[in-house]
PDB file of C-alpha atoms and ligand atoms in Angstrom:
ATOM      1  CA  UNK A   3       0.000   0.000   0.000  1.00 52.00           C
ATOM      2  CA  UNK A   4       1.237   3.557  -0.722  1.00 60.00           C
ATOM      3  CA  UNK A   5       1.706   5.860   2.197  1.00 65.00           C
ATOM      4  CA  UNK A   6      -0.198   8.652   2.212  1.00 73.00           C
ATOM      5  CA  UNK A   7       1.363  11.583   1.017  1.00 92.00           C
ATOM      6  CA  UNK A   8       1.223  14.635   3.171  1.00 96.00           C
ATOM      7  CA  UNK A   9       1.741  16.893   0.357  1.00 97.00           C
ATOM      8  CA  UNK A  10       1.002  16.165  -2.864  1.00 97.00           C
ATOM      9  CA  UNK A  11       1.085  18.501  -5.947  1.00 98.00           C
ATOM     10  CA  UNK A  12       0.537  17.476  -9.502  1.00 97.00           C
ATOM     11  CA  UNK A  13       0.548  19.319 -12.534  1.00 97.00           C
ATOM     12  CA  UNK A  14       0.527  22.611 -11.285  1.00 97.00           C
ATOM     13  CA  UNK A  15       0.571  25.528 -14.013  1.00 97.00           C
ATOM     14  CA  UNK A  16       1.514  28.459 -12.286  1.00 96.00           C
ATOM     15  CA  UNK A  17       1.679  32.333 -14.006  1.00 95.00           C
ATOM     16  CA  UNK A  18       2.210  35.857 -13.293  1.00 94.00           C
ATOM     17  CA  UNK A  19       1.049  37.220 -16.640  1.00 91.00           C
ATOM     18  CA  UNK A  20      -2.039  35.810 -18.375  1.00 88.00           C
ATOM     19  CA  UNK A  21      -0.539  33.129 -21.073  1.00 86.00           C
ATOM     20  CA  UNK A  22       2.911  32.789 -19.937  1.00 92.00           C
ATOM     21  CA  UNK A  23       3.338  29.741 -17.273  1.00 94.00           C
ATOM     22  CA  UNK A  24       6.189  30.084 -15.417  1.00 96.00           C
ATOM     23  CA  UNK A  25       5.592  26.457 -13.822  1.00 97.00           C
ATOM     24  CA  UNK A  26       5.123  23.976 -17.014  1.00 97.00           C
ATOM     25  CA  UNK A  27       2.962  21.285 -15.219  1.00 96.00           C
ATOM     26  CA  UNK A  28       5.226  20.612 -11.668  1.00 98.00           C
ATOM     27  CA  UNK A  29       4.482  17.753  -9.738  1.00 98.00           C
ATOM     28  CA  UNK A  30       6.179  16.601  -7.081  1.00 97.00           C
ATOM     29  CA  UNK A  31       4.992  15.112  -3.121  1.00 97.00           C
ATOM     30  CA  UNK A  32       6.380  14.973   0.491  1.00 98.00           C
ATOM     31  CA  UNK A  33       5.289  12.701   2.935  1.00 96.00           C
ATOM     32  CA  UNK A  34       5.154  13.157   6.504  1.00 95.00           C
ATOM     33  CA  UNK A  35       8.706  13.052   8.599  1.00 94.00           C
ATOM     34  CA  UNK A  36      10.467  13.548   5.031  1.00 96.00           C
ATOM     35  CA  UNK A  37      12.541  16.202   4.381  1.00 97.00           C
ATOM     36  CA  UNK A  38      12.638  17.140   0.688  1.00 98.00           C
ATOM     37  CA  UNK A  39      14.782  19.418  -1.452  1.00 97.00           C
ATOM     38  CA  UNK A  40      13.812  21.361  -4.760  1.00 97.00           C
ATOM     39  CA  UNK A  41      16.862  22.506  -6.555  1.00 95.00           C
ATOM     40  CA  UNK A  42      17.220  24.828  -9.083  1.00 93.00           C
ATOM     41  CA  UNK A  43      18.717  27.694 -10.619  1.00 90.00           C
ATOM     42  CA  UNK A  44      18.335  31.396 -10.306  1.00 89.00           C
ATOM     43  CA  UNK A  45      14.878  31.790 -12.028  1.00 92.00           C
ATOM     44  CA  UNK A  46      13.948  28.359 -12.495  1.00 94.00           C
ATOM     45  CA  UNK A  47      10.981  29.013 -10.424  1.00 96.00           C
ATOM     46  CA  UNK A  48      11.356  27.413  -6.862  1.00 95.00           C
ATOM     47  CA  UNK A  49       9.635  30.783  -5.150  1.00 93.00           C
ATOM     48  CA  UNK A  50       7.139  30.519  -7.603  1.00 95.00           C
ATOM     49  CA  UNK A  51       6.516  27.097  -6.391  1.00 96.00           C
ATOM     50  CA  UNK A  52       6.050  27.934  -2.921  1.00 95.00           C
ATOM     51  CA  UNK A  53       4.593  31.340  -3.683  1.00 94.00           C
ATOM     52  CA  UNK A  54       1.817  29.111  -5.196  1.00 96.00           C
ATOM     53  CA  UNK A  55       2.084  26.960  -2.601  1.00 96.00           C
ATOM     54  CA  UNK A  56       1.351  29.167   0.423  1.00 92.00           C
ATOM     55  CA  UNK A  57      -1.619  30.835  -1.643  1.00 93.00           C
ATOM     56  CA  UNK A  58      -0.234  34.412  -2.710  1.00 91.00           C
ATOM     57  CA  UNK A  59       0.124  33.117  -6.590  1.00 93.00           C
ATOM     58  CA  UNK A  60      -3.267  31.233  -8.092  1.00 93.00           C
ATOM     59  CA  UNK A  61      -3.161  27.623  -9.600  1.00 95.00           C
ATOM     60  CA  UNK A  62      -4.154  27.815 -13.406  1.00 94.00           C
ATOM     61  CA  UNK A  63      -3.790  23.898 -13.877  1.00 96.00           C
ATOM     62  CA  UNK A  64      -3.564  20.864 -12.091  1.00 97.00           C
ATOM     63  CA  UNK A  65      -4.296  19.855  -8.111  1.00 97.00           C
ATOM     64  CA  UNK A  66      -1.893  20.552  -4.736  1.00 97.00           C
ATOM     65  CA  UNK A  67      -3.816  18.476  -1.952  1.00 96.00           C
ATOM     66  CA  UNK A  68      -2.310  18.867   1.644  1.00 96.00           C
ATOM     67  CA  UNK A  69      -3.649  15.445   3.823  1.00 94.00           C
ATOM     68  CA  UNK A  70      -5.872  14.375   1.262  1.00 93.00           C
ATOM     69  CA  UNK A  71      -7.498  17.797   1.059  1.00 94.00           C
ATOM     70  CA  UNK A  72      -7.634  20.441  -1.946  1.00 95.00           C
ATOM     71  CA  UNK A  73      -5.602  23.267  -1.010  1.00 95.00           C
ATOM     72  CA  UNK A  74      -6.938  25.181  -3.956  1.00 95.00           C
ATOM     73  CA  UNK A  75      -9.116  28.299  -3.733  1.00 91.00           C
ATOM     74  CA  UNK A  76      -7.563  28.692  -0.207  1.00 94.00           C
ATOM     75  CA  UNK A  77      -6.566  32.186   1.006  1.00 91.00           C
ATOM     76  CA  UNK A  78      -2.917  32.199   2.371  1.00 90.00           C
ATOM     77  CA  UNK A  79      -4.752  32.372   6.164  1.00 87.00           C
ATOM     78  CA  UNK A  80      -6.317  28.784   5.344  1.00 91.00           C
ATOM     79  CA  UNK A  81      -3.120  27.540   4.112  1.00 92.00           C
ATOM     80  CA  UNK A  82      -1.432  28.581   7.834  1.00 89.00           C
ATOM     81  CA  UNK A  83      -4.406  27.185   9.179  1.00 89.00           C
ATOM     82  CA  UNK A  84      -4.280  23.989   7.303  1.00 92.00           C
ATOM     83  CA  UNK A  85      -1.097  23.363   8.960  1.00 92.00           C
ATOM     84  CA  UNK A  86       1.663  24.616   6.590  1.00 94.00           C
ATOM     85  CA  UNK A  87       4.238  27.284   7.822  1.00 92.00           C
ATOM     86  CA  UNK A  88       6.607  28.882   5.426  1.00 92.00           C
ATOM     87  CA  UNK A  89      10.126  30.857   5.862  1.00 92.00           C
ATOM     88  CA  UNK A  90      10.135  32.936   3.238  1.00 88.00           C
ATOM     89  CA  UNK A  91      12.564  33.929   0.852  1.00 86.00           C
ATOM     90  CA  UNK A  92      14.943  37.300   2.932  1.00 81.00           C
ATOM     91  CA  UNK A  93      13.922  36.107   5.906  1.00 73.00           C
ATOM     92  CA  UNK A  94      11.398  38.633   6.859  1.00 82.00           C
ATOM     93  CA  UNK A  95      11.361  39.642  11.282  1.00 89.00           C
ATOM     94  CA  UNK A  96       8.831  42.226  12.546  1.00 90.00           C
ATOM     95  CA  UNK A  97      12.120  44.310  12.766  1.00 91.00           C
ATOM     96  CA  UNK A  98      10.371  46.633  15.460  1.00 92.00           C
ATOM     97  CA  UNK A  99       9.540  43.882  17.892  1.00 93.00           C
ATOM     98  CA  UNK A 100      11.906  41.654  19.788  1.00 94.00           C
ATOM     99  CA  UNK A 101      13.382  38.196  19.430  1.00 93.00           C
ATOM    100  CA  UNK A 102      10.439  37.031  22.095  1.00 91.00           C
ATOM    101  CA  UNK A 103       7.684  38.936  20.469  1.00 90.00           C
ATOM    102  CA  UNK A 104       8.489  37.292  17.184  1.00 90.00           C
ATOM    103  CA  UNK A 105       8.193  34.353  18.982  1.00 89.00           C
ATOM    104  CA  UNK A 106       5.086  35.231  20.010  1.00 85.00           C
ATOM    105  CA  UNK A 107       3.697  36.002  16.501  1.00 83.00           C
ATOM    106  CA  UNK A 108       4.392  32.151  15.388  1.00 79.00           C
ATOM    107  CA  UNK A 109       2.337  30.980  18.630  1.00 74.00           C
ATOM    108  CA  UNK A 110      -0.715  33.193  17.599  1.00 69.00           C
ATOM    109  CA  UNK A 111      -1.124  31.044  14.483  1.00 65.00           C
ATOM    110  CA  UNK A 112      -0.586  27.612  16.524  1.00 64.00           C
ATOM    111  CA  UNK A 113      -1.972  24.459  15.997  1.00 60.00           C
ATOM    112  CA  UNK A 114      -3.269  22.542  17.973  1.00 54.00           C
ATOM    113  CA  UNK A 115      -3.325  18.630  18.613  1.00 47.00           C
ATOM    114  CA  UNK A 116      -0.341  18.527  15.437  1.00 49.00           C
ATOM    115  CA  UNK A 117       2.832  16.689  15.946  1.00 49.00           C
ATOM    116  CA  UNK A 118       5.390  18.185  18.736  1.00 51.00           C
ATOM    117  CA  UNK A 119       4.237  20.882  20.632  1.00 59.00           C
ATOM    118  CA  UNK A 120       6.744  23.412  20.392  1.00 66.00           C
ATOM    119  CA  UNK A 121       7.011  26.231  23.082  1.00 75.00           C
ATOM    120  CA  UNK A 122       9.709  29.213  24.067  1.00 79.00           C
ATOM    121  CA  UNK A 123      11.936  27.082  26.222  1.00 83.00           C
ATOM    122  CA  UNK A 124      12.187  24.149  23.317  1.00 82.00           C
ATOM    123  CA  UNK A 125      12.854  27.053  21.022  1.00 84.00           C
ATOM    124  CA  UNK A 126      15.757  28.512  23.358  1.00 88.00           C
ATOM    125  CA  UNK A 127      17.058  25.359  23.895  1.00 85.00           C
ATOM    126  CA  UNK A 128      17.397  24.890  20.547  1.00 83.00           C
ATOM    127  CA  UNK A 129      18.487  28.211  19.888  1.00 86.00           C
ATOM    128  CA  UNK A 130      20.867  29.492  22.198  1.00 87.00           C
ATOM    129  CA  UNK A 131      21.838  32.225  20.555  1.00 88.00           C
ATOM    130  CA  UNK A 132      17.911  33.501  20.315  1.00 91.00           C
ATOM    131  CA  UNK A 133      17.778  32.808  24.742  1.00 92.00           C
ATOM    132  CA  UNK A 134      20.478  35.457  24.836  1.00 93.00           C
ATOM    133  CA  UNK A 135      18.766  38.230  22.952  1.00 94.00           C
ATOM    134  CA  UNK A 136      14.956  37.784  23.652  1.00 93.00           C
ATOM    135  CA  UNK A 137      14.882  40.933  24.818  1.00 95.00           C
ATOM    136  CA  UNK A 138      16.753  42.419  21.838  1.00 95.00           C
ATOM    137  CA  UNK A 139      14.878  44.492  18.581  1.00 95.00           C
ATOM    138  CA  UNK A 140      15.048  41.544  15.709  1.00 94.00           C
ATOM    139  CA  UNK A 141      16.029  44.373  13.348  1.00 93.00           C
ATOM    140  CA  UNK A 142      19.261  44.757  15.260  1.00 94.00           C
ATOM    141  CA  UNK A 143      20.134  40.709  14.358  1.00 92.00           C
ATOM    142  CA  UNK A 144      22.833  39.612  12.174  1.00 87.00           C
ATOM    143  CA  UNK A 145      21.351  38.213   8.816  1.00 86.00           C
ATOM    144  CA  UNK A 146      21.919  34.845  10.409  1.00 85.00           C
ATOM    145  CA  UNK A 147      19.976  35.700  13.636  1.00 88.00           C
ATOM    146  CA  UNK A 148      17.249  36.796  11.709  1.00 91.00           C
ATOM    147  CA  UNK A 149      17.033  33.816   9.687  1.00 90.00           C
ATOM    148  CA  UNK A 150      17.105  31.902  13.077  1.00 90.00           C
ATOM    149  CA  UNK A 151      14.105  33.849  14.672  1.00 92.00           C
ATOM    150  CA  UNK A 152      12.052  33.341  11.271  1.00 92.00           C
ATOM    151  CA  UNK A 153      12.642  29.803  11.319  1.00 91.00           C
ATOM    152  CA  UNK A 154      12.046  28.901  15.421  1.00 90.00           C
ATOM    153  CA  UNK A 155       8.982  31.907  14.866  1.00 90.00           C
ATOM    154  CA  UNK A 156       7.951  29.245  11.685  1.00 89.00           C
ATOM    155  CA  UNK A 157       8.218  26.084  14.490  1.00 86.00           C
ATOM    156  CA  UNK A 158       6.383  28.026  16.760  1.00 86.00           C
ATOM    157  CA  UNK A 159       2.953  27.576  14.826  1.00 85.00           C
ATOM    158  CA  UNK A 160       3.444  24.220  15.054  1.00 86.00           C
ATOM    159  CA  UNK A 161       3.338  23.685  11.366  1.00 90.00           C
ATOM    160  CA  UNK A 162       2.879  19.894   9.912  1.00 93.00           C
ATOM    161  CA  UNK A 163       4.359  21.046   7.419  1.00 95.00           C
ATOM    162  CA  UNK A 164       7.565  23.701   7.096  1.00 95.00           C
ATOM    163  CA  UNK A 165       8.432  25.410   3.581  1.00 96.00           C
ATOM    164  CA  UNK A 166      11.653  26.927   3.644  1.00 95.00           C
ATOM    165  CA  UNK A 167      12.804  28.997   1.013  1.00 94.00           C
ATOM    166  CA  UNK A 168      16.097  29.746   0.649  1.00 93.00           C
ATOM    167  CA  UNK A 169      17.268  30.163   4.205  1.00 92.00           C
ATOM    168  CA  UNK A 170      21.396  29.897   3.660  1.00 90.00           C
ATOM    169  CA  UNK A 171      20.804  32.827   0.816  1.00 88.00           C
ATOM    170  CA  UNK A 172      23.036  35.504   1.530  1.00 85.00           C
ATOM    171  CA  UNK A 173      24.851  34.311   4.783  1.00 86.00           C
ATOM    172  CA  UNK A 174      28.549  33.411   5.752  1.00 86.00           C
ATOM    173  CA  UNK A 175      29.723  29.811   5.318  1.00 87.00           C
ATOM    174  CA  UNK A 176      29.370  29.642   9.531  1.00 85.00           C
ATOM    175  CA  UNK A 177      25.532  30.587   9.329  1.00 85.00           C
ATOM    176  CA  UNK A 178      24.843  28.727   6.696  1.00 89.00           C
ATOM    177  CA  UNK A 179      26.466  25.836   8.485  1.00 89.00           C
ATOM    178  CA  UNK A 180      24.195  26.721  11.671  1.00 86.00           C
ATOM    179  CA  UNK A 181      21.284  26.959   9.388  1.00 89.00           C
ATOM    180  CA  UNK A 182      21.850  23.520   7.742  1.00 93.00           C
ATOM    181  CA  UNK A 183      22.421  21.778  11.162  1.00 91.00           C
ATOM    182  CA  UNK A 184      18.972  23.226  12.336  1.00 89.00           C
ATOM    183  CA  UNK A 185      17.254  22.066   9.706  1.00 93.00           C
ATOM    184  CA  UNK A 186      19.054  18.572  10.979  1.00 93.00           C
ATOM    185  CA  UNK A 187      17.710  19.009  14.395  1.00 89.00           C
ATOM    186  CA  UNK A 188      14.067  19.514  12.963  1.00 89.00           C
ATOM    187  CA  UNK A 189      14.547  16.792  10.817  1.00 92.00           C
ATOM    188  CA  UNK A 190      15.173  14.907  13.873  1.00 90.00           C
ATOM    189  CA  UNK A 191      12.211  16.638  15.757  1.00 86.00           C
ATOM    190  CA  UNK A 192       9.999  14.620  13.136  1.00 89.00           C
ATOM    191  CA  UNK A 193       9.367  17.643  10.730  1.00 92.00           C
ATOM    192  CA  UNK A 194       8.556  17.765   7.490  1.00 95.00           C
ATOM    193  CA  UNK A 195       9.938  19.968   5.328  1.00 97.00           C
ATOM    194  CA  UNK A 196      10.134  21.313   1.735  1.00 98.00           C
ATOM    195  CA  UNK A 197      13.423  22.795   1.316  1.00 97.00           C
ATOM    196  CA  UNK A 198      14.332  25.161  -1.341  1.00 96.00           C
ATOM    197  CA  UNK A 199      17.973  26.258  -2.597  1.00 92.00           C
ATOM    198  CA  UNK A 200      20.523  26.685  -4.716  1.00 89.00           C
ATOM    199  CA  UNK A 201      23.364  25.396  -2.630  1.00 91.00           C
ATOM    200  CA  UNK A 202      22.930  22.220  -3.499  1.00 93.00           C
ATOM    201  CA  UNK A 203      25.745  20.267  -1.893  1.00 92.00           C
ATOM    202  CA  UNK A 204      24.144  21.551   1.808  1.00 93.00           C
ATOM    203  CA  UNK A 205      20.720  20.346   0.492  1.00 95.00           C
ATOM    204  CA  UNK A 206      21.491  17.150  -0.335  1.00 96.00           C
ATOM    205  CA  UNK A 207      23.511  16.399   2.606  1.00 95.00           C
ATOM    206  CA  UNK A 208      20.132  16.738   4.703  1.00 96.00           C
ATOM    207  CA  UNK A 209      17.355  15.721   2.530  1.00 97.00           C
ATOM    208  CA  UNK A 210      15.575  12.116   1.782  1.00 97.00           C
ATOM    209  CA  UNK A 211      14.512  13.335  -1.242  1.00 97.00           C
ATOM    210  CA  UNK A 212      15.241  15.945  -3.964  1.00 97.00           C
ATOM    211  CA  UNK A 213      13.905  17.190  -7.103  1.00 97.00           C
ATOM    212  CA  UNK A 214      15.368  19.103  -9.808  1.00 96.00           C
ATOM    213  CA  UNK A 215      13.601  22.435 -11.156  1.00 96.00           C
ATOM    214  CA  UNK A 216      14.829  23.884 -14.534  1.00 95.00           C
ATOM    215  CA  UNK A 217      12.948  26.567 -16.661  1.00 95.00           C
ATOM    216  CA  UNK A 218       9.397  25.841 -14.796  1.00 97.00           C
ATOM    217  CA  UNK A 219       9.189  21.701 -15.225  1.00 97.00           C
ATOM    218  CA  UNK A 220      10.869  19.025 -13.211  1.00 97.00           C
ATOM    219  CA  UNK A 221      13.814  17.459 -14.833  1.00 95.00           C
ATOM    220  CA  UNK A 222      15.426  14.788 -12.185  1.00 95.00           C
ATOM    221  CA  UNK A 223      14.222  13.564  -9.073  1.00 96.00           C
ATOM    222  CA  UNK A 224      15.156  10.689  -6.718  1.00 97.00           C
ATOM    223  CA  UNK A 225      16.961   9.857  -3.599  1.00 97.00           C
ATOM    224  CA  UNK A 226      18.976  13.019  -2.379  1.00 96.00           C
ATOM    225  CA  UNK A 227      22.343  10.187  -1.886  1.00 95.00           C
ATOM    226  CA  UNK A 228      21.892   8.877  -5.678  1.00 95.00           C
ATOM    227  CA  UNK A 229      21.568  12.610  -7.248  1.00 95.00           C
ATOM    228  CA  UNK A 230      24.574  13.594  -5.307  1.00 93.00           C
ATOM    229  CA  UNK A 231      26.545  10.619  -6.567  1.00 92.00           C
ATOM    230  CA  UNK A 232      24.883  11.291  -9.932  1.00 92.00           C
ATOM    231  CA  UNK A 233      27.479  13.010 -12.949  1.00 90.00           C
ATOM    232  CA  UNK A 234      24.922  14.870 -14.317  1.00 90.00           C
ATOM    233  CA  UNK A 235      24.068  16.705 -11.230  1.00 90.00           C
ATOM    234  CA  UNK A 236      27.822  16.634 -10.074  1.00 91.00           C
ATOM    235  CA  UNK A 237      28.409  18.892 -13.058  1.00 89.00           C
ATOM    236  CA  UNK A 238      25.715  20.982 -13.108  1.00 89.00           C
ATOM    237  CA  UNK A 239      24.894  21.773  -9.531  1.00 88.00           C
ATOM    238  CA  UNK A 240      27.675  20.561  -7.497  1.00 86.00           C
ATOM    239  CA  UNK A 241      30.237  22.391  -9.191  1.00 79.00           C
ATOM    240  CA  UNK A 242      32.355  19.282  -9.755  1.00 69.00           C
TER     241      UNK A 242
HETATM  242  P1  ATP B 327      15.687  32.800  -7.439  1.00 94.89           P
HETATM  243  O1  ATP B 327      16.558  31.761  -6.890  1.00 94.89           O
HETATM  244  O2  ATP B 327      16.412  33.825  -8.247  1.00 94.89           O
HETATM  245  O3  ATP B 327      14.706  33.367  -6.475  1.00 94.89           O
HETATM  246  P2  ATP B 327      13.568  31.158  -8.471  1.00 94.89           P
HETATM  247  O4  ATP B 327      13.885  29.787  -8.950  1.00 94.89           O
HETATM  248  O5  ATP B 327      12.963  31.279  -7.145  1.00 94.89           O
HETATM  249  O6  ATP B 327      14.853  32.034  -8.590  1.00 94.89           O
HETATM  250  P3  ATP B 327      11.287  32.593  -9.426  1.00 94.89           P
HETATM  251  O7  ATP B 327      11.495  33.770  -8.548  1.00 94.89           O
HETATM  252  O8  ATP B 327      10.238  31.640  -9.083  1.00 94.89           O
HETATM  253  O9  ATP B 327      12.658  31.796  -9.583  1.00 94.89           O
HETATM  254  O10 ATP B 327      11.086  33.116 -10.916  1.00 94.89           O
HETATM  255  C1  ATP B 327      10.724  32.258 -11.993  1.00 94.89           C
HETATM  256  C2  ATP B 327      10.396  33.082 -13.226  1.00 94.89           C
HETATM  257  O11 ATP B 327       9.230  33.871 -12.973  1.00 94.89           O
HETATM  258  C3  ATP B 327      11.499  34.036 -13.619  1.00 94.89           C
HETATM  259  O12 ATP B 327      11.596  34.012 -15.032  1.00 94.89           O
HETATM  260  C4  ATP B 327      10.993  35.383 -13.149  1.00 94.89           C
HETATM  261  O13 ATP B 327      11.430  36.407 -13.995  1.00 94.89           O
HETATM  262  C5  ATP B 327       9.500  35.223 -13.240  1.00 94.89           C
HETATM  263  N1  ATP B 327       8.825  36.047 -12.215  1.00 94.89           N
HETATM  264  C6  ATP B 327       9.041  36.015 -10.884  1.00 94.89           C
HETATM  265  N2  ATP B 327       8.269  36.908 -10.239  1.00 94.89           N
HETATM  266  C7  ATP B 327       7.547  37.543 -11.185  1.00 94.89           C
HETATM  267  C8  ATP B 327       6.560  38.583 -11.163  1.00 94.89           C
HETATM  268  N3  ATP B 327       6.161  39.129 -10.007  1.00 94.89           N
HETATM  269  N4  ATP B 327       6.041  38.986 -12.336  1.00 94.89           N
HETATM  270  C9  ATP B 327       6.444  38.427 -13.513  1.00 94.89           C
HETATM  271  N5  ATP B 327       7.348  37.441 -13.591  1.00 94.89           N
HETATM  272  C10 ATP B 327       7.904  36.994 -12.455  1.00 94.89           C
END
């Protein structure tokens, strides 16, 4: 019997401008406690992808079902409250509030009765760095302490489902180290996540799973450990 897929999105024709699809027909699923990496060049169309995903960009074609259940027609709210938190793309804090009151933001859209319950001490445990400056303005934060406070704010919801976009972009190779090795420790937690990026070589190293994204359609997908090992991707992504 097939497991049930958590996420599941097939087909999906996706555009900003009436005509011109900027996702070809994408399909691609995550199942619960995966974690699950979309590769893919600048302007391939991974924020497009979860753009659509997270309702901000309409479906013209094809079905994304979340638990069985059409996600389709649903305002960005209903996504949230369907379970699926996303780190978006810059990692955007409420600059103006603290490290805690960001916090508090991800709580406010919390699920209840949905895997681990997660809660400020599990967060600052998990975070030292964040336990130090609770009380500090998030718009004061290194780009790497912001990323961190947009991804425990994401946990905080108690999402079934995390969508990360992009989160080394822009960082030094110690963040993005830090970064990578949190998204290990909520891989461990039981999460499931949908990881986009372009450095590949990170992604693989924590994902199941992996798909390729070039010019709006899938080209390669399979186990993350066989597309690392694989020539093709070696070449083109891995900069081997
Ligand atoms: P990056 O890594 O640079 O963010 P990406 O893979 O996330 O790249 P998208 O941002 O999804 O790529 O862009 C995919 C295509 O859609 C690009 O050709 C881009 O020019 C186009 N596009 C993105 N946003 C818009 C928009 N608001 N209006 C029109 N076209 C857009």
């Amino acid at each position: 019997i097939d497991e049930p897929k958590l996420l599941a999105v097939s087909g999906i024709r996706v555009s900003y401008v009436a005509g011109v699809d900027v996702l070809h027909g994408v399909s691609l699923d995550v199942s619960a406690g995966e974690v699950v990496c979309l590769l893919g060049r600048n302007g391939a169309g991974k924020t497009t992808l979860i753009n659509a995903l997270c309702g901000l960009l309409p479906v013209n074609a094809g079905q994304v079902t979340f638990d069985g259940k059409s996600l389709l027609g649903l305002k960005p709210s209903g996504i949230v409250a369907a379970g699926i938190a996303v780190v978006p793309e810059g990692r955007r804090v409420f600059s103006n509030l603290t490290v805690a009151e960001n916090l508090a933001m991800g709580a406010y859209s919390r699920r209840t009765g949905f895997g681990p319950s997660w809660h400020f001490e599990r967060v600052y445990d998990l975070f030292p760095r964040l336990a130090e400056r609770r009380d500090q303005l998030a718009g004061t934060l290194s780009g790497g302490e912001q990323q961190m406070v947009a991804m425990a704010r994401a946990m905080m919801a108690q999402p079934r489902l995390l969508l990360l976009d992009e989160p080394s972009m822009g960082l030094a190779p110690l963040l993005i180290e830090l970064i990578f090795d949190t998204i290990n420790r909520f891989a461990k937690e039981g999460m499931t996540i949908l990881l986009v990026e372009q450095n590949a070589a990170a992604a693989l190293d924590v994902a199941d799973r992996a798909y390729v994204l070039e010019r709006g359609s899938i080209v390669r997908s399979g186990l993350a450990a066989s597309l690392e090992s694989d020539p093709e991707i070696q070449r083109s992504y891995l900069g081997v």
